[in-house]
């Protein structure tokens, strides 16, 4: 059974950098793409980016210059860093296995339970 | 403003059939398959359909998905109170270079 668990600080100060980690169990991180998605309170889902062990990464244009993802195969984890955080970045952040291929397509399954990140001023 | 367009709300009584629409364009639904996610209150999204009409194990066959051109729809028959949730459609988008989501539809069982 594949499970994902997000971890990181629940509170980040404005202008600082957010660092989140997603721990994967039940499957090797080597064989898939992995994505981050966020959801602001009462709002819809926003895809942040995806990463593959090959080095292939894609980021949403809305975050492209501030987001960076990485993979740690020794720990079967992948991570997200978002710089220059603002109040608009306050959201629940989810990680998910991404069944897409190099050309796109696919779906997200399963998802982690999510972690709330609040940006304080 | 979401890339894919869904009605913000839908409702029905127990036992009824409800349909939720999802509209896109040639850069997403018109070129790629559609997925649906169910988000129960306070929970993470869960995959409900992938590749337009494929149900993951455990999803009741009361749920059905379809796609035509640049639109897709999710149908739920025999509506139950347990179906109250937010439903999101999604499809890869060439402009985004990633999955685009609809704004979500809140389903209420009256």
Short mmCIF file of C-alpha atoms in Angstrom, two decimals:
data_model
loop_
_atom_site.label_atom_id
_atom_site.label_comp_id
_atom_site.label_asym_id
_atom_site.label_seq_id
_atom_site.Cartn_x
_atom_site.Cartn_y
_atom_site.Cartn_z
CA UNK A 1 0.00 0.00 0.00
CA UNK A 2 1.51 3.28 -1.13
CA UNK A 3 1.42 6.08 1.44
CA UNK A 4 2.67 9.64 1.39
CA UNK A 5 3.24 11.91 4.38
CA UNK A 6 4.05 15.61 4.25
CA UNK A 7 6.17 17.25 6.92
CA UNK A 8 7.40 20.76 7.56
CA UNK A 9 6.78 23.92 9.57
CA UNK A 10 3.19 24.97 10.04
CA UNK A 11 4.19 28.63 10.30
CA UNK A 12 6.50 30.64 8.08
CA UNK A 13 7.27 34.33 8.23
CA UNK A 14 6.64 36.53 5.23
CA UNK A 15 9.65 36.85 2.89
CA UNK A 16 11.19 33.63 4.26
CA UNK A 17 11.56 30.25 2.54
CA UNK A 18 9.21 27.30 3.00
CA UNK A 19 10.70 23.81 3.04
CA UNK A 20 8.43 20.75 2.91
CA UNK A 21 9.25 17.06 2.64
CA UNK A 22 7.10 14.21 1.41
CA UNK A 23 8.02 10.75 2.72
CA UNK A 24 6.96 7.89 0.47
CA UNK A 25 6.38 4.32 1.64
CA UNK A 26 5.28 1.20 -0.19
CA UNK A 27 6.94 2.02 -3.52
CA UNK A 28 10.34 3.16 -4.79
CA UNK A 29 10.51 6.85 -5.53
CA UNK A 30 12.64 6.00 -8.59
CA UNK A 31 9.81 4.81 -10.79
CA UNK A 32 7.40 7.71 -10.95
CA UNK A 33 6.92 11.44 -11.20
CA UNK A 34 5.98 13.15 -7.92
CA UNK A 35 3.91 16.31 -7.57
CA UNK A 36 3.08 19.04 -5.09
CA UNK A 37 -0.38 20.64 -5.04
CA UNK A 38 -1.79 23.30 -2.73
CA UNK A 39 -5.24 24.46 -1.69
CA UNK A 40 -6.00 27.83 -0.11
CA UNK A 41 -8.81 28.01 2.43
CA UNK A 42 -12.16 27.58 0.71
CA UNK A 43 -10.49 27.53 -2.69
CA UNK A 44 -9.69 25.00 -5.35
CA UNK A 45 -6.60 22.94 -6.10
CA UNK A 46 -3.46 24.48 -7.59
CA UNK A 47 -0.69 22.32 -9.02
CA UNK A 48 2.78 23.54 -8.01
CA UNK A 49 5.18 21.25 -9.84
CA UNK A 50 6.46 17.73 -10.49
CA UNK A 51 9.80 15.96 -10.39
CA UNK A 52 11.29 12.71 -11.67
CA UNK A 53 14.50 10.99 -10.58
CA UNK A 54 15.81 11.58 -14.11
CA UNK A 55 15.97 15.28 -13.31
CA UNK A 56 12.91 16.18 -15.35
CA UNK A 57 10.97 18.89 -13.51
CA UNK A 58 8.06 21.16 -14.37
CA UNK A 59 6.74 24.09 -12.34
CA UNK A 60 3.55 26.10 -12.55
CA UNK A 61 4.20 29.48 -14.20
CA UNK A 62 2.58 31.15 -11.20
CA UNK A 63 5.36 29.85 -8.93
CA UNK A 64 8.12 28.97 -11.35
CA UNK A 65 10.69 31.48 -10.19
CA UNK A 66 10.14 30.75 -6.49
CA UNK A 67 9.65 26.97 -6.36
CA UNK A 68 12.25 24.24 -6.45
CA UNK A 69 11.82 20.51 -5.99
CA UNK A 70 14.38 17.83 -5.18
CA UNK A 71 14.53 14.06 -4.61
CA UNK A 72 16.44 12.07 -1.97
CA UNK A 73 16.49 8.46 -3.11
CA UNK A 74 18.33 7.27 0.01
CA UNK A 75 15.38 8.35 2.13
CA UNK A 76 12.67 7.74 -0.47
CA UNK A 77 11.59 11.35 -0.07
CA UNK A 78 11.06 14.39 -2.23
CA UNK A 79 10.98 18.01 -1.20
CA UNK A 80 9.63 21.43 -2.09
CA UNK A 81 11.17 24.83 -1.40
CA UNK A 82 9.28 28.05 -2.02
CA UNK A 83 11.14 31.32 -1.55
CA UNK A 84 9.82 34.79 -0.72
CA UNK A 85 6.65 33.51 0.94
CA UNK A 86 3.69 35.89 1.25
CA UNK A 87 0.24 35.69 2.82
CA UNK A 88 -1.07 34.51 -0.56
CA UNK A 89 0.97 31.32 -0.12
CA UNK A 90 -0.99 30.32 2.99
CA UNK A 91 -2.55 26.97 2.08
CA UNK A 92 -2.74 23.26 2.69
CA UNK A 93 0.12 21.67 0.77
CA UNK A 94 -0.33 18.13 -0.60
CA UNK A 95 2.14 15.74 -2.17
CA UNK A 96 1.01 13.02 -4.56
CA UNK A 97 2.32 10.27 -6.80
CA UNK A 98 2.10 11.52 -10.36
CA UNK A 99 1.24 8.94 -13.01
CA UNK A 100 2.21 11.24 -15.87
CA UNK A 101 4.92 10.49 -18.40
CA UNK A 102 7.61 12.71 -19.84
CA UNK A 103 5.11 14.14 -22.36
CA UNK A 104 2.41 14.75 -19.77
CA UNK A 105 -1.00 13.24 -19.19
CA UNK A 106 -1.57 10.97 -16.23
CA UNK A 107 -3.26 11.46 -12.88
CA UNK A 108 -2.42 11.98 -9.21
CA UNK A 109 -2.82 9.04 -6.84
CA UNK A 110 -2.50 8.62 -3.95
CA UNK A 111 -2.30 11.93 -2.11
CA UNK A 112 -0.80 12.68 1.26
CA UNK A 113 -3.06 13.95 4.03
CA UNK A 114 -1.79 17.51 3.53
CA UNK A 115 -0.06 19.98 5.79
CA UNK A 116 -1.30 23.48 6.60
CA UNK A 117 1.24 26.24 6.08
CA UNK A 118 0.42 29.69 7.42
CA UNK A 119 2.45 32.75 6.47
CA UNK A 120 2.68 35.36 9.20
CA UNK A 121 3.59 39.00 8.69
CA UNK B 1 -9.80 31.78 -12.39
CA UNK B 2 -9.43 28.04 -13.01
CA UNK B 3 -8.29 26.66 -16.35
CA UNK B 4 -11.16 24.15 -16.40
CA UNK B 5 -14.72 25.33 -15.76
CA UNK B 6 -17.11 23.56 -13.39
CA UNK B 7 -20.39 24.70 -11.83
CA UNK B 8 -19.69 25.82 -8.25
CA UNK B 9 -22.53 23.76 -6.83
CA UNK B 10 -24.86 20.87 -7.54
CA UNK B 11 -27.54 19.17 -5.49
CA UNK B 12 -29.96 16.30 -5.45
CA UNK B 13 -32.10 14.18 -3.18
CA UNK B 14 -31.22 10.65 -2.09
CA UNK B 15 -31.64 8.19 -4.93
CA UNK B 16 -31.53 10.85 -7.65
CA UNK B 17 -29.01 11.11 -10.49
CA UNK B 18 -26.73 14.14 -10.61
CA UNK B 19 -24.33 15.24 -13.33
CA UNK B 20 -21.35 17.58 -12.96
CA UNK B 21 -19.85 19.17 -16.06
CA UNK B 22 -16.27 20.19 -16.79
CA UNK B 23 -15.35 22.42 -19.72
CA UNK B 24 -11.89 23.00 -21.11
CA UNK B 25 -10.09 23.71 -24.36
CA UNK B 26 -7.88 22.15 -27.00
CA UNK B 27 -4.78 22.57 -24.84
CA UNK B 28 -6.16 20.34 -22.09
CA UNK B 29 -9.33 18.23 -22.33
CA UNK B 30 -9.26 18.37 -26.11
CA UNK B 31 -5.85 16.67 -26.17
CA UNK B 32 -5.62 14.66 -22.94
CA UNK B 33 -7.71 12.37 -20.79
CA UNK B 34 -9.71 13.68 -17.85
CA UNK B 35 -9.47 12.71 -14.21
CA UNK B 36 -11.91 13.33 -11.37
CA UNK B 37 -11.14 13.74 -7.67
CA UNK B 38 -13.48 13.56 -4.70
CA UNK B 39 -12.68 15.60 -1.60
CA UNK B 40 -14.76 14.73 1.45
CA UNK B 41 -15.03 17.41 4.16
CA UNK B 42 -11.73 17.83 5.99
CA UNK B 43 -9.96 15.19 3.90
CA UNK B 44 -7.39 15.11 1.12
CA UNK B 45 -8.58 14.69 -2.47
CA UNK B 46 -9.00 11.11 -3.63
CA UNK B 47 -8.86 9.83 -7.21
CA UNK B 48 -12.37 9.01 -8.41
CA UNK B 49 -11.79 8.48 -12.15
CA UNK B 50 -8.74 8.39 -14.38
CA UNK B 51 -8.39 8.30 -18.15
CA UNK B 52 -11.93 9.66 -18.62
CA UNK B 53 -13.91 6.68 -17.42
CA UNK B 54 -11.73 4.28 -15.47
CA UNK B 55 -12.69 3.66 -11.86
CA UNK B 56 -9.99 2.83 -9.30
CA UNK B 57 -10.67 -0.18 -7.14
CA UNK B 58 -13.26 0.60 -4.48
CA UNK B 59 -15.20 3.28 -6.37
CA UNK B 60 -18.84 2.21 -6.68
CA UNK B 61 -20.28 1.79 -10.16
CA UNK B 62 -22.93 4.38 -9.23
CA UNK B 63 -20.26 6.80 -10.39
CA UNK B 64 -19.50 7.17 -14.10
CA UNK B 65 -17.24 9.45 -16.11
CA UNK B 66 -17.25 10.49 -19.74
CA UNK B 67 -15.54 12.88 -22.14
CA UNK B 68 -16.50 14.39 -25.47
CA UNK B 69 -14.40 16.92 -27.33
CA UNK B 70 -13.30 19.61 -24.90
CA UNK B 71 -15.81 18.71 -22.18
CA UNK B 72 -16.24 15.98 -19.62
CA UNK B 73 -18.86 14.99 -17.12
CA UNK B 74 -19.23 13.04 -13.91
CA UNK B 75 -22.52 11.32 -13.17
CA UNK B 76 -23.63 9.95 -9.83
CA UNK B 77 -26.73 7.79 -9.69
CA UNK B 78 -28.53 6.53 -6.61
CA UNK B 79 -27.32 9.59 -4.71
CA UNK B 80 -26.37 8.99 -1.08
CA UNK B 81 -25.62 11.36 1.79
CA UNK B 82 -22.07 9.95 1.84
CA UNK B 83 -21.56 11.46 -1.63
CA UNK B 84 -21.60 15.00 -0.20
CA UNK B 85 -18.20 16.31 -1.16
CA UNK B 86 -16.29 18.63 -3.46
CA UNK B 87 -15.58 17.18 -6.90
CA UNK B 88 -12.71 18.38 -9.09
CA UNK B 89 -11.97 17.61 -12.71
CA UNK B 90 -8.41 17.77 -14.00
CA UNK B 91 -6.47 17.28 -17.21
CA UNK B 92 -2.92 17.87 -18.41
CA UNK B 93 -2.57 21.31 -19.97
CA UNK B 94 0.05 22.12 -22.60
CA UNK B 95 0.25 25.80 -21.61
CA UNK B 96 0.68 24.99 -17.91
CA UNK B 97 2.93 21.99 -18.68
CA UNK B 98 1.15 20.31 -15.82
CA UNK B 99 -2.29 19.23 -14.64
CA UNK B 100 -4.98 21.90 -14.70
CA UNK B 101 -7.87 21.67 -12.26
CA UNK B 102 -11.46 22.84 -12.38
CA UNK B 103 -12.64 25.16 -9.64
CA UNK B 104 -14.53 22.34 -7.96
CA UNK B 105 -18.22 21.55 -7.54
CA UNK B 106 -19.74 21.28 -4.10
CA UNK B 107 -22.34 18.50 -4.12
CA UNK B 108 -25.12 18.75 -1.57
CA UNK B 109 -27.51 15.89 -0.87
CA UNK B 110 -30.78 17.46 0.22
#
